[in-house]
Amino acid sequence: MSGHIEDYEVLNVIGTGSFSTCYKVQKKSNGHLYVWKAVGYGGMSEEKKQLLVSEVNLLSELRHPNIVQYFDRIIHKETATLYIIMEWCEGGDLATLITKCKKSNSFLDEGFIWRVLYQMCHALHECHRNIPNITILHRDIKPANVFLDGAGNVKLGDFGLARILHKDASFAQTVVGTPYYMSPEVIKGGKYNIKSDIWSLGCLVYELCSLSPPFTGPNIKHLALKIKEGKFSRIPAHYSDDLQKIISLLLSVEHKFRPTIEMILHHPIVVTHVAQET
Ligand SMILES: CN(C)CCCNS(=O)(=O)c1cccc(Nc2nc(OCC3CCCCC3)c3[nH]cnc3n2)c1
């Protein structure tokens, strides 16, 4: 299915990601809301353009209730812009939720945090299972990339492209923002791997509890030392020891000791808490 930009009415710009601009749009034929992610490919080599399009095609095949759905892509040659049409998530992103909690001196409900953990595990399981031996690494799990729909479902968004787009940009552009969620193995120059996504998931769940990342520092050098050391304070006392235990598992410095997604999904502590939620 490949539509045209005239099929949509642009409602407003909702912001700029690392390599793109996002718009809230409405499909004229059915009135449904979507997000356009507009990626300029003018400066890209032919090879990189092909990689970008094949990456989007791969992602558009991912259908999962906990992954922001890619619906279509429109290549607008006149402006050398690739428009990726994605599901509109009514509830916004977790970064906004965390900011609201900080401003109102409130904390997120533990049950909500277990739901986010559980649904993110299902999203990563979908990415990590071998789709004809292709494993999609998210590489950019953070609160701003996790969304909520109108029914309280948690959706992992904005992934896969980062790998292609990062390769295309100069190094200075790829490190956008502070890498709070960077794993110890990546800091030590190792390859980003499945367990690095698990580390980032641990950072995300920790930040939902504490409203700040597990590792912080005045500069990248200090932050890197803290991450390699792997020591972090307990989540606020009103959260359960069970939640603290699961976060500690996810934030194992040695990636070999970090659990796989399956191990988390079947962990007795997780199963107990999520069963209470559903
Ligand atoms: C910058 N953030 C702190 C604020 C973001 C939140 N505010 S917002 O943009 O107006 C807003 C309010 C309510 C719902 C939604 N829904 C939504 N947002 C997406 O991306 C947000 C965008 C991504 C690029 C950088 C800027 C933000 C989606 N991507 C795929 N489906 C999406 N659904 C967005």
PDB file of C-alpha atoms and ligand atoms in Angstrom:
ATOM      1  CA  MET A   1       0.000   0.000   0.000  1.00  0.00           C
ATOM      2  CA  SER A   2       1.667   3.269  -0.932  1.00  0.00           C
ATOM      3  CA  GLY A   3      -0.313   6.464  -0.488  1.00  0.00           C
ATOM      4  CA  HIS A   4       0.313  10.058  -1.438  1.00  0.00           C
ATOM      5  CA  ILE A   5       0.989  13.046   0.763  1.00  0.00           C
ATOM      6  CA  GLU A   6      -2.221  14.631  -0.527  1.00  0.00           C
ATOM      7  CA  ASP A   7      -4.157  11.829   1.188  1.00  0.00           C
ATOM      8  CA  TYR A   8      -3.359  13.452   4.528  1.00  0.00           C
ATOM      9  CA  GLU A   9      -4.044  16.766   6.205  1.00  0.00           C
ATOM     10  CA  VAL A  10      -1.152  18.024   8.350  1.00  0.00           C
ATOM     11  CA  LEU A  11      -2.555  19.109  11.742  1.00  0.00           C
ATOM     12  CA  ASN A  12       0.641  20.259  13.461  1.00  0.00           C
ATOM     13  CA  VAL A  13       4.342  19.666  13.919  1.00  0.00           C
ATOM     14  CA  ILE A  14       4.864  17.598  17.071  1.00  0.00           C
ATOM     15  CA  GLY A  15       8.591  17.833  17.184  1.00  0.00           C
ATOM     16  CA  THR A  16      11.897  16.884  15.706  1.00  0.00           C
ATOM     17  CA  GLY A  17      13.639  13.598  16.402  1.00  0.00           C
ATOM     18  CA  SER A  18      17.362  13.043  15.840  1.00  0.00           C
ATOM     19  CA  PHE A  19      17.081  12.828  12.039  1.00  0.00           C
ATOM     20  CA  SER A  20      13.537  13.776  11.236  1.00  0.00           C
ATOM     21  CA  THR A  21      10.510  15.955  11.840  1.00  0.00           C
ATOM     22  CA  CYS A  22       7.305  14.493  13.192  1.00  0.00           C
ATOM     23  CA  TYR A  23       3.856  15.746  12.279  1.00  0.00           C
ATOM     24  CA  LYS A  24       0.405  14.834  13.570  1.00  0.00           C
ATOM     25  CA  VAL A  25      -1.698  14.174  10.464  1.00  0.00           C
ATOM     26  CA  GLN A  26      -5.238  13.086   9.635  1.00  0.00           C
ATOM     27  CA  LYS A  27      -6.119  10.751   6.773  1.00  0.00           C
ATOM     28  CA  LYS A  28      -8.779  12.533   4.695  1.00  0.00           C
ATOM     29  CA  SER A  29     -10.558   9.313   3.675  1.00  0.00           C
ATOM     30  CA  ASN A  30     -11.195   7.950   7.184  1.00  0.00           C
ATOM     31  CA  GLY A  31     -10.438  10.819   9.592  1.00  0.00           C
ATOM     32  CA  HIS A  32      -7.965   8.599  11.495  1.00  0.00           C
ATOM     33  CA  LEU A  33      -4.955  10.210  13.148  1.00  0.00           C
ATOM     34  CA  TYR A  34      -1.383   9.201  12.297  1.00  0.00           C
ATOM     35  CA  VAL A  35       2.158  10.440  12.785  1.00  0.00           C
ATOM     36  CA  TRP A  36       4.272  11.367   9.771  1.00  0.00           C
ATOM     37  CA  LYS A  37       7.986  11.021  10.343  1.00  0.00           C
ATOM     38  CA  ALA A  38       9.614  13.040   7.543  1.00  0.00           C
ATOM     39  CA  VAL A  39      13.202  11.995   6.796  1.00  0.00           C
ATOM     40  CA  GLY A  40      15.189  14.048   4.311  1.00  0.00           C
ATOM     41  CA  TYR A  41      17.295  11.713   2.165  1.00  0.00           C
ATOM     42  CA  GLY A  42      18.691  14.365  -0.188  1.00  0.00           C
ATOM     43  CA  GLY A  43      22.233  14.105   1.138  1.00  0.00           C
ATOM     44  CA  MET A  44      22.309  10.293   1.340  1.00  0.00           C
ATOM     45  CA  SER A  45      24.280   7.994  -0.954  1.00  0.00           C
ATOM     46  CA  GLU A  46      22.332   5.591  -3.200  1.00  0.00           C
ATOM     47  CA  GLU A  47      23.456   2.699  -1.029  1.00  0.00           C
ATOM     48  CA  LYS A  48      22.253   4.348   2.184  1.00  0.00           C
ATOM     49  CA  LYS A  49      18.922   5.255   0.567  1.00  0.00           C
ATOM     50  CA  GLN A  50      18.395   1.621  -0.348  1.00  0.00           C
ATOM     51  CA  LEU A  51      19.303   0.567   3.189  1.00  0.00           C
ATOM     52  CA  LEU A  52      16.849   3.099   4.626  1.00  0.00           C
ATOM     53  CA  VAL A  53      13.981   1.921   2.419  1.00  0.00           C
ATOM     54  CA  SER A  54      14.691  -1.761   3.121  1.00  0.00           C
ATOM     55  CA  GLU A  55      14.876  -0.960   6.858  1.00  0.00           C
ATOM     56  CA  VAL A  56      11.459   0.724   6.700  1.00  0.00           C
ATOM     57  CA  ASN A  57      10.036  -2.199   4.710  1.00  0.00           C
ATOM     58  CA  LEU A  58      11.358  -4.603   7.340  1.00  0.00           C
ATOM     59  CA  LEU A  59       9.818  -2.565  10.158  1.00  0.00           C
ATOM     60  CA  SER A  60       6.507  -2.233   8.327  1.00  0.00           C
ATOM     61  CA  GLU A  61       6.297  -6.033   8.495  1.00  0.00           C
ATOM     62  CA  LEU A  62       6.462  -5.939  12.299  1.00  0.00           C
ATOM     63  CA  ARG A  63       2.940  -6.218  13.635  1.00  0.00           C
ATOM     64  CA  HIS A  64       2.685  -6.338  17.393  1.00  0.00           C
ATOM     65  CA  PRO A  65       0.353  -4.706  19.944  1.00  0.00           C
ATOM     66  CA  ASN A  66       3.362  -3.335  21.855  1.00  0.00           C
ATOM     67  CA  ILE A  67       5.201  -1.866  18.878  1.00  0.00           C
ATOM     68  CA  VAL A  68       4.166   1.422  17.291  1.00  0.00           C
ATOM     69  CA  GLN A  69       2.697   0.286  13.995  1.00  0.00           C
ATOM     70  CA  TYR A  70       4.333   1.441  10.769  1.00  0.00           C
ATOM     71  CA  PHE A  71       1.516   1.750   8.231  1.00  0.00           C
ATOM     72  CA  ASP A  72       2.999   3.107   5.043  1.00  0.00           C
ATOM     73  CA  ARG A  73       5.830   4.995   3.483  1.00  0.00           C
ATOM     74  CA  ILE A  74       5.643   7.750   0.895  1.00  0.00           C
ATOM     75  CA  ILE A  75       8.693   8.767  -1.125  1.00  0.00           C
ATOM     76  CA  HIS A  76       8.266  12.389  -2.167  1.00  0.00           C
ATOM     77  CA  LYS A  77      10.899  12.784  -4.866  1.00  0.00           C
ATOM     78  CA  GLU A  78      10.261  16.502  -5.415  1.00  0.00           C
ATOM     79  CA  THR A  79      11.573  17.279  -1.934  1.00  0.00           C
ATOM     80  CA  ALA A  80      13.737  14.141  -1.486  1.00  0.00           C
ATOM     81  CA  THR A  81      11.699  13.312   1.604  1.00  0.00           C
ATOM     82  CA  LEU A  82      10.705   9.884   2.896  1.00  0.00           C
ATOM     83  CA  TYR A  83       7.443  10.039   4.892  1.00  0.00           C
ATOM     84  CA  ILE A  84       6.897   7.168   7.291  1.00  0.00           C
ATOM     85  CA  ILE A  85       3.300   6.861   8.419  1.00  0.00           C
ATOM     86  CA  MET A  86       2.923   5.499  11.941  1.00  0.00           C
ATOM     87  CA  GLU A  87       0.235   4.824  14.487  1.00  0.00           C
ATOM     88  CA  TRP A  88      -0.810   7.868  16.568  1.00  0.00           C
ATOM     89  CA  CYS A  89      -0.434   7.048  20.272  1.00  0.00           C
ATOM     90  CA  GLU A  90      -3.018   9.138  22.097  1.00  0.00           C
ATOM     91  CA  GLY A  91      -1.363   8.846  25.517  1.00  0.00           C
ATOM     92  CA  GLY A  92       1.907  10.395  24.441  1.00  0.00           C
ATOM     93  CA  ASP A  93       5.334   9.266  25.619  1.00  0.00           C
ATOM     94  CA  LEU A  94       6.772   8.208  28.985  1.00  0.00           C
ATOM     95  CA  ALA A  95       9.235  11.138  29.075  1.00  0.00           C
ATOM     96  CA  THR A  96       6.281  13.520  29.288  1.00  0.00           C
ATOM     97  CA  LEU A  97       4.722  11.356  32.013  1.00  0.00           C
ATOM     98  CA  ILE A  98       7.932  11.413  34.075  1.00  0.00           C
ATOM     99  CA  THR A  99       8.163  15.201  33.710  1.00  0.00           C
ATOM    100  CA  LYS A 100       4.540  15.566  34.883  1.00  0.00           C
ATOM    101  CA  CYS A 101       5.282  13.417  37.976  1.00  0.00           C
ATOM    102  CA  LYS A 102       8.356  15.480  38.846  1.00  0.00           C
ATOM    103  CA  LYS A 103       6.405  18.723  38.494  1.00  0.00           C
ATOM    104  CA  SER A 104       3.547  17.453  40.692  1.00  0.00           C
ATOM    105  CA  ASN A 105       5.810  15.696  43.218  1.00  0.00           C
ATOM    106  CA  SER A 106       4.056  12.411  42.578  1.00  0.00           C
ATOM    107  CA  PHE A 107       5.206   8.887  41.664  1.00  0.00           C
ATOM    108  CA  LEU A 108       3.925   6.402  39.101  1.00  0.00           C
ATOM    109  CA  ASP A 109       1.800   3.529  40.371  1.00  0.00           C
ATOM    110  CA  GLU A 110       3.803   0.277  40.808  1.00  0.00           C
ATOM    111  CA  GLY A 111       1.184  -1.659  38.874  1.00  0.00           C
ATOM    112  CA  PHE A 112       1.656   0.650  35.882  1.00  0.00           C
ATOM    113  CA  ILE A 113       5.426   0.128  36.027  1.00  0.00           C
ATOM    114  CA  TRP A 114       5.015  -3.688  35.995  1.00  0.00           C
ATOM    115  CA  ARG A 115       2.737  -3.296  32.953  1.00  0.00           C
ATOM    116  CA  VAL A 116       5.344  -1.207  31.154  1.00  0.00           C
ATOM    117  CA  LEU A 117       8.065  -3.773  31.962  1.00  0.00           C
ATOM    118  CA  TYR A 118       5.929  -6.689  30.815  1.00  0.00           C
ATOM    119  CA  GLN A 119       4.698  -5.083  27.602  1.00  0.00           C
ATOM    120  CA  MET A 120       8.187  -3.792  26.710  1.00  0.00           C
ATOM    121  CA  CYS A 121       9.489  -7.331  27.142  1.00  0.00           C
ATOM    122  CA  HIS A 122       6.903  -8.537  24.631  1.00  0.00           C
ATOM    123  CA  ALA A 123       7.923  -5.751  22.240  1.00  0.00           C
ATOM    124  CA  LEU A 124      11.617  -6.639  22.531  1.00  0.00           C
ATOM    125  CA  HIS A 125      10.803 -10.343  22.212  1.00  0.00           C
ATOM    126  CA  GLU A 126       9.206  -9.542  18.860  1.00  0.00           C
ATOM    127  CA  CYS A 127      12.277  -7.543  17.800  1.00  0.00           C
ATOM    128  CA  HIS A 128      14.765 -10.130  19.040  1.00  0.00           C
ATOM    129  CA  ARG A 129      13.056 -13.277  17.741  1.00  0.00           C
ATOM    130  CA  ASN A 130      14.728 -14.242  14.515  1.00  0.00           C
ATOM    131  CA  ILE A 131      12.619 -12.994  11.628  1.00  0.00           C
ATOM    132  CA  PRO A 132      14.422 -15.048   8.980  1.00  0.00           C
ATOM    133  CA  ASN A 133      17.650 -14.615  10.980  1.00  0.00           C
ATOM    134  CA  ILE A 134      17.229 -10.858  11.201  1.00  0.00           C
ATOM    135  CA  THR A 135      17.333  -9.556  14.750  1.00  0.00           C
ATOM    136  CA  ILE A 136      16.248  -5.974  15.067  1.00  0.00           C
ATOM    137  CA  LEU A 137      18.066  -4.249  17.910  1.00  0.00           C
ATOM    138  CA  HIS A 138      16.181  -1.240  19.193  1.00  0.00           C
ATOM    139  CA  ARG A 139      19.329   0.665  20.135  1.00  0.00           C
ATOM    140  CA  ASP A 140      17.449   3.666  21.473  1.00  0.00           C
ATOM    141  CA  ILE A 141      15.151   2.522  24.295  1.00  0.00           C
ATOM    142  CA  LYS A 142      14.353   5.569  26.408  1.00  0.00           C
ATOM    143  CA  PRO A 143      11.198   7.144  27.907  1.00  0.00           C
ATOM    144  CA  ALA A 144      10.754   9.469  24.887  1.00  0.00           C
ATOM    145  CA  ASN A 145      10.551   6.397  22.612  1.00  0.00           C
ATOM    146  CA  VAL A 146       7.908   4.528  24.604  1.00  0.00           C
ATOM    147  CA  PHE A 147       4.306   5.549  23.984  1.00  0.00           C
ATOM    148  CA  LEU A 148       0.838   4.877  25.384  1.00  0.00           C
ATOM    149  CA  ASP A 149      -2.261   4.366  23.275  1.00  0.00           C
ATOM    150  CA  GLY A 150      -5.783   5.313  24.360  1.00  0.00           C
ATOM    151  CA  ALA A 151      -6.384   1.899  25.942  1.00  0.00           C
ATOM    152  CA  GLY A 152      -3.369   1.881  28.265  1.00  0.00           C
ATOM    153  CA  ASN A 153      -1.242  -0.299  25.992  1.00  0.00           C
ATOM    154  CA  VAL A 154       2.468   0.452  26.018  1.00  0.00           C
ATOM    155  CA  LYS A 155       4.168   0.783  22.640  1.00  0.00           C
ATOM    156  CA  LEU A 156       7.838   0.781  21.735  1.00  0.00           C
ATOM    157  CA  GLY A 157       8.445   3.228  18.925  1.00  0.00           C
ATOM    158  CA  ASP A 158      10.992   4.843  16.725  1.00  0.00           C
ATOM    159  CA  PHE A 159      13.466   2.042  16.230  1.00  0.00           C
ATOM    160  CA  GLY A 160      15.536   0.325  13.644  1.00  0.00           C
ATOM    161  CA  LEU A 161      15.990   3.487  11.633  1.00  0.00           C
ATOM    162  CA  ALA A 162      18.438   4.787  14.190  1.00  0.00           C
ATOM    163  CA  ARG A 163      20.991   2.203  13.061  1.00  0.00           C
ATOM    164  CA  ILE A 164      20.803   3.273   9.419  1.00  0.00           C
ATOM    165  CA  LEU A 165      20.450   6.954  10.130  1.00  0.00           C
ATOM    166  CA  HIS A 166      23.255   6.882  12.695  1.00  0.00           C
ATOM    167  CA  LYS A 167      25.599   5.320  10.145  1.00  0.00           C
ATOM    168  CA  ASP A 168      24.722   8.078   7.704  1.00  0.00           C
ATOM    169  CA  ALA A 169      25.386  10.992  10.013  1.00  0.00           C
ATOM    170  CA  SER A 170      28.748  12.186  11.292  1.00  0.00           C
ATOM    171  CA  PHE A 171      29.651  11.014  14.803  1.00  0.00           C
ATOM    172  CA  ALA A 172      28.867  14.445  16.254  1.00  0.00           C
ATOM    173  CA  GLN A 173      25.269  14.100  15.091  1.00  0.00           C
ATOM    174  CA  THR A 174      24.761  10.541  16.290  1.00  0.00           C
ATOM    175  CA  VAL A 175      25.419  11.279  19.968  1.00  0.00           C
ATOM    176  CA  VAL A 176      22.252  13.275  20.504  1.00  0.00           C
ATOM    177  CA  GLY A 177      21.635  13.991  24.181  1.00  0.00           C
ATOM    178  CA  THR A 178      23.359  12.315  27.141  1.00  0.00           C
ATOM    179  CA  PRO A 179      23.709   8.519  26.780  1.00  0.00           C
ATOM    180  CA  TYR A 180      22.239   7.747  30.227  1.00  0.00           C
ATOM    181  CA  TYR A 181      21.096   4.333  29.024  1.00  0.00           C
ATOM    182  CA  MET A 182      24.352   3.260  27.359  1.00  0.00           C
ATOM    183  CA  SER A 183      25.374  -0.211  28.544  1.00  0.00           C
ATOM    184  CA  PRO A 184      28.783  -1.032  30.089  1.00  0.00           C
ATOM    185  CA  GLU A 185      29.802  -3.226  27.124  1.00  0.00           C
ATOM    186  CA  VAL A 186      29.047  -0.452  24.614  1.00  0.00           C
ATOM    187  CA  ILE A 187      30.948   2.071  26.744  1.00  0.00           C
ATOM    188  CA  LYS A 188      33.933  -0.304  26.691  1.00  0.00           C
ATOM    189  CA  GLY A 189      33.756  -0.260  22.889  1.00  0.00           C
ATOM    190  CA  GLY A 190      31.964  -3.575  22.542  1.00  0.00           C
ATOM    191  CA  LYS A 191      29.326  -4.333  19.940  1.00  0.00           C
ATOM    192  CA  TYR A 192      25.738  -3.312  20.691  1.00  0.00           C
ATOM    193  CA  ASN A 193      23.880  -6.576  21.228  1.00  0.00           C
ATOM    194  CA  ILE A 194      20.557  -8.007  22.375  1.00  0.00           C
ATOM    195  CA  LYS A 195      21.616  -7.692  26.019  1.00  0.00           C
ATOM    196  CA  SER A 196      22.292  -3.960  25.506  1.00  0.00           C
ATOM    197  CA  ASP A 197      18.568  -3.497  24.852  1.00  0.00           C
ATOM    198  CA  ILE A 198      17.911  -5.376  28.122  1.00  0.00           C
ATOM    199  CA  TRP A 199      20.233  -2.968  29.993  1.00  0.00           C
ATOM    200  CA  SER A 200      18.354   0.013  28.526  1.00  0.00           C
ATOM    201  CA  LEU A 201      15.054  -1.580  29.572  1.00  0.00           C
ATOM    202  CA  GLY A 202      16.434  -1.788  33.122  1.00  0.00           C
ATOM    203  CA  CYS A 203      17.361   1.911  32.995  1.00  0.00           C
ATOM    204  CA  LEU A 204      13.855   2.725  31.728  1.00  0.00           C
ATOM    205  CA  VAL A 205      12.082   0.812  34.505  1.00  0.00           C
ATOM    206  CA  TYR A 206      14.418   2.331  37.110  1.00  0.00           C
ATOM    207  CA  GLU A 207      13.654   5.830  35.809  1.00  0.00           C
ATOM    208  CA  LEU A 208       9.892   5.176  35.950  1.00  0.00           C
ATOM    209  CA  CYS A 209      10.330   4.437  39.674  1.00  0.00           C
ATOM    210  CA  SER A 210      12.909   7.064  40.635  1.00  0.00           C
ATOM    211  CA  LEU A 211      12.008   9.716  38.018  1.00  0.00           C
ATOM    212  CA  SER A 212      15.709   9.924  37.158  1.00  0.00           C
ATOM    213  CA  PRO A 213      18.119   7.480  35.447  1.00  0.00           C
ATOM    214  CA  PRO A 214      20.071   4.951  37.560  1.00  0.00           C
ATOM    215  CA  PHE A 215      23.393   6.472  36.493  1.00  0.00           C
ATOM    216  CA  THR A 216      24.005  10.207  36.124  1.00  0.00           C
ATOM    217  CA  GLY A 217      27.051  12.443  36.142  1.00  0.00           C
ATOM    218  CA  PRO A 218      28.207  15.997  35.454  1.00  0.00           C
ATOM    219  CA  ASN A 219      29.838  14.869  32.193  1.00  0.00           C
ATOM    220  CA  ILE A 220      30.158  11.847  29.892  1.00  0.00           C
ATOM    221  CA  LYS A 221      33.435  10.726  31.556  1.00  0.00           C
ATOM    222  CA  HIS A 222      31.881  10.562  35.042  1.00  0.00           C
ATOM    223  CA  LEU A 223      28.719   8.975  33.663  1.00  0.00           C
ATOM    224  CA  ALA A 224      30.755   6.259  31.910  1.00  0.00           C
ATOM    225  CA  LEU A 225      32.596   5.458  35.163  1.00  0.00           C
ATOM    226  CA  LYS A 226      29.307   5.174  37.078  1.00  0.00           C
ATOM    227  CA  ILE A 227      27.818   2.870  34.422  1.00  0.00           C
ATOM    228  CA  LYS A 228      30.888   0.600  34.372  1.00  0.00           C
ATOM    229  CA  GLU A 229      30.823   0.457  38.174  1.00  0.00           C
ATOM    230  CA  GLY A 230      27.126  -0.433  38.005  1.00  0.00           C
ATOM    231  CA  LYS A 231      26.181   0.810  41.464  1.00  0.00           C
ATOM    232  CA  PHE A 232      22.827   2.597  41.804  1.00  0.00           C
ATOM    233  CA  SER A 233      20.634   3.596  44.727  1.00  0.00           C
ATOM    234  CA  ARG A 234      17.508   1.631  45.573  1.00  0.00           C
ATOM    235  CA  ILE A 235      14.272   2.753  43.950  1.00  0.00           C
ATOM    236  CA  PRO A 236      12.052   4.783  46.341  1.00  0.00           C
ATOM    237  CA  ALA A 237      11.141   2.847  49.496  1.00  0.00           C
ATOM    238  CA  HIS A 238       7.419   2.589  48.674  1.00  0.00           C
ATOM    239  CA  TYR A 239       8.220   0.327  45.713  1.00  0.00           C
ATOM    240  CA  SER A 240       8.522  -3.410  46.383  1.00  0.00           C
ATOM    241  CA  ASP A 241      11.726  -5.424  46.872  1.00  0.00           C
ATOM    242  CA  ASP A 242      10.493  -7.577  43.985  1.00  0.00           C
ATOM    243  CA  LEU A 243      10.664  -4.607  41.598  1.00  0.00           C
ATOM    244  CA  GLN A 244      14.110  -3.707  42.928  1.00  0.00           C
ATOM    245  CA  LYS A 245      15.263  -7.318  42.364  1.00  0.00           C
ATOM    246  CA  ILE A 246      14.101  -7.403  38.736  1.00  0.00           C
ATOM    247  CA  ILE A 247      15.719  -4.015  38.004  1.00  0.00           C
ATOM    248  CA  SER A 248      18.984  -5.255  39.558  1.00  0.00           C
ATOM    249  CA  LEU A 249      18.863  -8.317  37.264  1.00  0.00           C
ATOM    250  CA  LEU A 250      18.345  -6.136  34.186  1.00  0.00           C
ATOM    251  CA  LEU A 251      21.205  -3.847  35.282  1.00  0.00           C
ATOM    252  CA  SER A 252      23.807  -6.617  35.643  1.00  0.00           C
ATOM    253  CA  VAL A 253      27.090  -5.038  34.514  1.00  0.00           C
ATOM    254  CA  GLU A 254      28.298  -8.343  33.002  1.00  0.00           C
ATOM    255  CA  HIS A 255      25.975  -8.811  29.995  1.00  0.00           C
ATOM    256  CA  LYS A 256      26.360 -12.582  30.224  1.00  0.00           C
ATOM    257  CA  PHE A 257      24.553 -12.448  33.615  1.00  0.00           C
ATOM    258  CA  ARG A 258      21.783 -10.230  32.269  1.00  0.00           C
ATOM    259  CA  PRO A 259      18.586 -12.259  31.704  1.00  0.00           C
ATOM    260  CA  THR A 260      17.165 -12.824  28.236  1.00  0.00           C
ATOM    261  CA  ILE A 261      13.682 -11.535  27.455  1.00  0.00           C
ATOM    262  CA  GLU A 262      12.269 -15.049  27.859  1.00  0.00           C
ATOM    263  CA  MET A 263      13.877 -15.367  31.301  1.00  0.00           C
ATOM    264  CA  ILE A 264      12.233 -12.112  32.397  1.00  0.00           C
ATOM    265  CA  LEU A 265       8.825 -12.999  30.959  1.00  0.00           C
ATOM    266  CA  HIS A 266       8.885 -16.340  32.783  1.00  0.00           C
ATOM    267  CA  HIS A 267      10.519 -15.080  35.987  1.00  0.00           C
ATOM    268  CA  PRO A 268       8.284 -16.064  38.964  1.00  0.00           C
ATOM    269  CA  ILE A 269       8.450 -12.524  40.393  1.00  0.00           C
ATOM    270  CA  VAL A 270       7.328 -10.972  37.068  1.00  0.00           C
ATOM    271  CA  VAL A 271       4.631 -13.598  36.511  1.00  0.00           C
ATOM    272  CA  THR A 272       3.264 -13.026  40.031  1.00  0.00           C
ATOM    273  CA  HIS A 273       3.076  -9.256  39.713  1.00  0.00           C
ATOM    274  CA  VAL A 274       1.738  -9.147  36.170  1.00  0.00           C
ATOM    275  CA  ALA A 275      -0.897 -11.787  36.931  1.00  0.00           C
ATOM    276  CA  GLN A 276      -2.148  -9.391  39.640  1.00  0.00           C
ATOM    277  CA  GLU A 277      -2.406  -6.651  36.987  1.00  0.00           C
ATOM    278  CA  THR A 278      -4.379  -8.427  34.312  1.00  0.00           C
TER     279      THR A 278
HETATM  280  C1  LIG B   1       9.219  16.038  23.179  1.00  0.00           C
HETATM  281  N1  LIG B   1       8.423  15.306  24.168  1.00  0.00           N
HETATM  282  C2  LIG B   1       8.770  15.651  25.537  1.00  0.00           C
HETATM  283  C3  LIG B   1       7.005  15.526  23.967  1.00  0.00           C
HETATM  284  C4  LIG B   1       6.463  14.397  23.123  1.00  0.00           C
HETATM  285  C5  LIG B   1       4.987  14.210  23.333  1.00  0.00           C
HETATM  286  N2  LIG B   1       4.272  15.365  22.959  1.00  0.00           N
HETATM  287  S1  LIG B   1       3.482  15.351  21.576  1.00  0.00           S
HETATM  288  O1  LIG B   1       4.365  15.035  20.545  1.00  0.00           O
HETATM  289  O2  LIG B   1       2.790  16.592  21.430  1.00  0.00           O
HETATM  290  C6  LIG B   1       2.271  14.093  21.687  1.00  0.00           C
HETATM  291  C7  LIG B   1       1.236  14.248  22.583  1.00  0.00           C
HETATM  292  C8  LIG B   1       0.294  13.222  22.688  1.00  0.00           C
HETATM  293  C9  LIG B   1       0.403  12.077  21.908  1.00  0.00           C
HETATM  294  C10 LIG B   1       1.461  11.937  21.030  1.00  0.00           C
HETATM  295  N3  LIG B   1       1.532  10.763  20.272  1.00  0.00           N
HETATM  296  C11 LIG B   1       2.572  10.288  19.521  1.00  0.00           C
HETATM  297  N4  LIG B   1       3.765  10.935  19.519  1.00  0.00           N
HETATM  298  C12 LIG B   1       4.784  10.431  18.773  1.00  0.00           C
HETATM  299  O3  LIG B   1       6.008  11.036  18.724  1.00  0.00           O
HETATM  300  C13 LIG B   1       6.257  12.183  19.535  1.00  0.00           C
HETATM  301  C14 LIG B   1       7.373  12.993  18.936  1.00  0.00           C
HETATM  302  C15 LIG B   1       8.510  12.174  18.428  1.00  0.00           C
HETATM  303  C16 LIG B   1       9.635  13.040  17.890  1.00  0.00           C
HETATM  304  C17 LIG B   1      10.111  14.058  18.876  1.00  0.00           C
HETATM  305  C18 LIG B   1       8.979  14.870  19.409  1.00  0.00           C
HETATM  306  C19 LIG B   1       7.827  14.046  19.924  1.00  0.00           C
HETATM  307  C20 LIG B   1       4.587   9.267  18.019  1.00  0.00           C
HETATM  308  N5  LIG B   1       5.415   8.545  17.197  1.00  0.00           N
HETATM  309  C21 LIG B   1       4.649   7.508  16.734  1.00  0.00           C
HETATM  310  N6  LIG B   1       3.408   7.564  17.252  1.00  0.00           N
HETATM  311  C22 LIG B   1       3.339   8.643  18.060  1.00  0.00           C
HETATM  312  N7  LIG B   1       2.319   9.155  18.808  1.00  0.00           N
HETATM  313  C23 LIG B   1       2.423  12.956  20.917  1.00  0.00           C
END
